[in-house]
Amino acid sequence: MPVRAITDTYVFPSSSRQELYGDDQLVHVLWRGNMTLCAAACFRAPKAMTWSAFLTEMVEPWAGSDPDYVPGSARDWVLDGRPFTPEPDRTLAELGVGHKSLIEFWV
């Protein structure tokens, strides 16, 4: 929710803006319908990381903290509110995953 300052001279740059992360970016991941992992997780990931590496090195260890998760069972991917079909050998940048993007999935 935006906050309205009481003065016009109040300038506050975001502490999570893209320029502070260099070749990395923040990527939010949400497992829809999960009662244990009910909030999105945020990962710092290189833009040049392949989808396959992102999935196996970041998403699956996080999702695996729920004993019901079976690697490879994620389906119905959504990127920033739109249906998304990840391609294993393409980079996050090539797939359109940007800084602070939200990736959702169901199992």
Tab-separated table of C-alpha atoms in Angstrom:
chain	number	residue	atom	x	y	z
A	1	MET	CA	0.000	0.000	0.000
A	2	PRO	CA	1.446	3.403	-0.910
A	3	VAL	CA	2.176	5.774	1.921
A	4	ARG	CA	1.695	9.492	1.545
A	5	ALA	CA	4.508	11.600	3.025
A	6	ILE	CA	3.719	14.740	4.983
A	7	THR	CA	6.368	16.657	3.050
A	8	ASP	CA	7.108	16.986	-0.674
A	9	THR	CA	10.862	16.722	-0.099
A	10	TYR	CA	10.768	13.160	1.197
A	11	VAL	CA	12.692	10.983	-1.272
A	12	PHE	CA	13.189	7.331	-0.515
A	13	PRO	CA	14.668	5.057	-3.194
A	14	SER	CA	13.721	1.415	-2.827
A	15	SER	CA	16.342	-0.676	-1.071
A	16	SER	CA	15.448	-3.602	-3.346
A	17	ARG	CA	15.761	-1.820	-6.703
A	18	GLN	CA	17.314	-3.739	-9.594
A	19	GLU	CA	20.484	-1.636	-9.843
A	20	LEU	CA	21.631	-2.872	-6.427
A	21	TYR	CA	21.704	-6.496	-7.588
A	22	GLY	CA	23.981	-6.276	-10.613
A	23	ASP	CA	23.483	-9.351	-12.809
A	24	ASP	CA	21.144	-10.910	-10.244
A	25	GLN	CA	17.469	-10.284	-9.636
A	26	LEU	CA	14.845	-11.081	-7.029
A	27	VAL	CA	12.342	-13.729	-8.103
A	28	HIS	CA	9.271	-14.594	-6.032
A	29	VAL	CA	7.898	-18.146	-6.180
A	30	LEU	CA	4.491	-19.204	-4.851
A	31	TRP	CA	3.167	-22.742	-4.509
A	32	ARG	CA	-0.568	-22.161	-4.964
A	33	GLY	CA	-2.868	-24.080	-2.657
A	34	ASN	CA	-0.138	-25.218	-0.261
A	35	MET	CA	-1.080	-24.905	3.403
A	36	THR	CA	2.496	-25.082	4.700
A	37	LEU	CA	4.278	-22.798	2.221
A	38	CYS	CA	1.392	-20.342	1.999
A	39	ALA	CA	3.454	-17.246	1.140
A	40	ALA	CA	5.771	-16.606	-1.776
A	41	ALA	CA	9.479	-17.220	-1.258
A	42	CYS	CA	11.983	-14.750	-2.663
A	43	PHE	CA	15.180	-15.941	-4.341
A	44	ARG	CA	18.177	-13.963	-5.531
A	45	ALA	CA	18.949	-15.529	-8.896
A	46	PRO	CA	21.264	-14.608	-11.770
A	47	LYS	CA	19.440	-13.419	-14.888
A	48	ALA	CA	21.621	-15.836	-16.888
A	49	MET	CA	20.591	-18.876	-14.802
A	50	THR	CA	18.768	-21.518	-16.829
A	51	TRP	CA	15.266	-22.537	-15.857
A	52	SER	CA	16.513	-26.055	-15.144
A	53	ALA	CA	19.155	-24.761	-12.720
A	54	PHE	CA	16.694	-22.374	-11.066
A	55	LEU	CA	14.218	-25.184	-10.547
A	56	THR	CA	16.685	-27.754	-9.188
A	57	GLU	CA	18.932	-25.420	-7.174
A	58	MET	CA	16.382	-23.013	-5.713
A	59	VAL	CA	12.734	-23.974	-6.138
A	60	GLU	CA	12.900	-27.713	-5.431
A	61	PRO	CA	14.961	-27.430	-2.203
A	62	TRP	CA	12.475	-24.831	-0.926
A	63	ALA	CA	9.390	-26.806	-2.038
A	64	GLY	CA	10.999	-29.982	-0.698
A	65	SER	CA	10.719	-28.592	2.823
A	66	ASP	CA	7.102	-29.749	2.548
A	67	PRO	CA	7.107	-33.558	2.836
A	68	ASP	CA	4.256	-33.774	0.298
A	69	TYR	CA	6.354	-32.286	-2.508
A	70	VAL	CA	7.506	-34.672	-5.227
A	71	PRO	CA	10.271	-33.260	-7.483
A	72	GLY	CA	8.972	-32.819	-11.004
A	73	SER	CA	5.332	-32.630	-9.913
A	74	ALA	CA	4.955	-28.861	-10.353
A	75	ARG	CA	2.528	-27.926	-13.140
A	76	ASP	CA	0.385	-25.073	-14.422
A	77	TRP	CA	3.076	-22.419	-14.217
A	78	VAL	CA	2.098	-18.737	-14.143
A	79	LEU	CA	4.513	-15.823	-14.619
A	80	ASP	CA	3.334	-12.405	-13.463
A	81	GLY	CA	-0.314	-13.405	-13.815
A	82	ARG	CA	-0.045	-15.072	-17.234
A	83	PRO	CA	0.185	-18.775	-18.125
A	84	PHE	CA	3.805	-19.750	-18.603
A	85	THR	CA	5.564	-22.736	-20.165
A	86	PRO	CA	9.147	-22.884	-18.875
A	87	GLU	CA	11.844	-24.225	-21.179
A	88	PRO	CA	14.661	-25.993	-19.282
A	89	ASP	CA	17.618	-24.704	-21.329
A	90	ARG	CA	16.550	-21.061	-21.587
A	91	THR	CA	17.688	-18.431	-19.101
A	92	LEU	CA	15.382	-16.606	-16.746
A	93	ALA	CA	15.922	-13.435	-18.785
A	94	GLU	CA	15.069	-15.226	-22.046
A	95	LEU	CA	11.882	-16.568	-20.482
A	96	GLY	CA	10.790	-13.077	-19.464
A	97	VAL	CA	11.402	-13.499	-15.745
A	98	GLY	CA	12.282	-10.044	-14.483
A	99	HIS	CA	13.288	-8.389	-11.242
A	100	LYS	CA	10.585	-9.077	-8.637
A	101	SER	CA	8.597	-11.314	-10.990
A	102	LEU	CA	6.132	-13.703	-9.380
A	103	ILE	CA	6.201	-17.320	-10.556
A	104	GLU	CA	3.312	-19.482	-9.368
A	105	PHE	CA	2.733	-23.213	-9.718
A	106	TRP	CA	0.385	-25.979	-8.625
A	107	VAL	CA	1.097	-29.639	-7.921
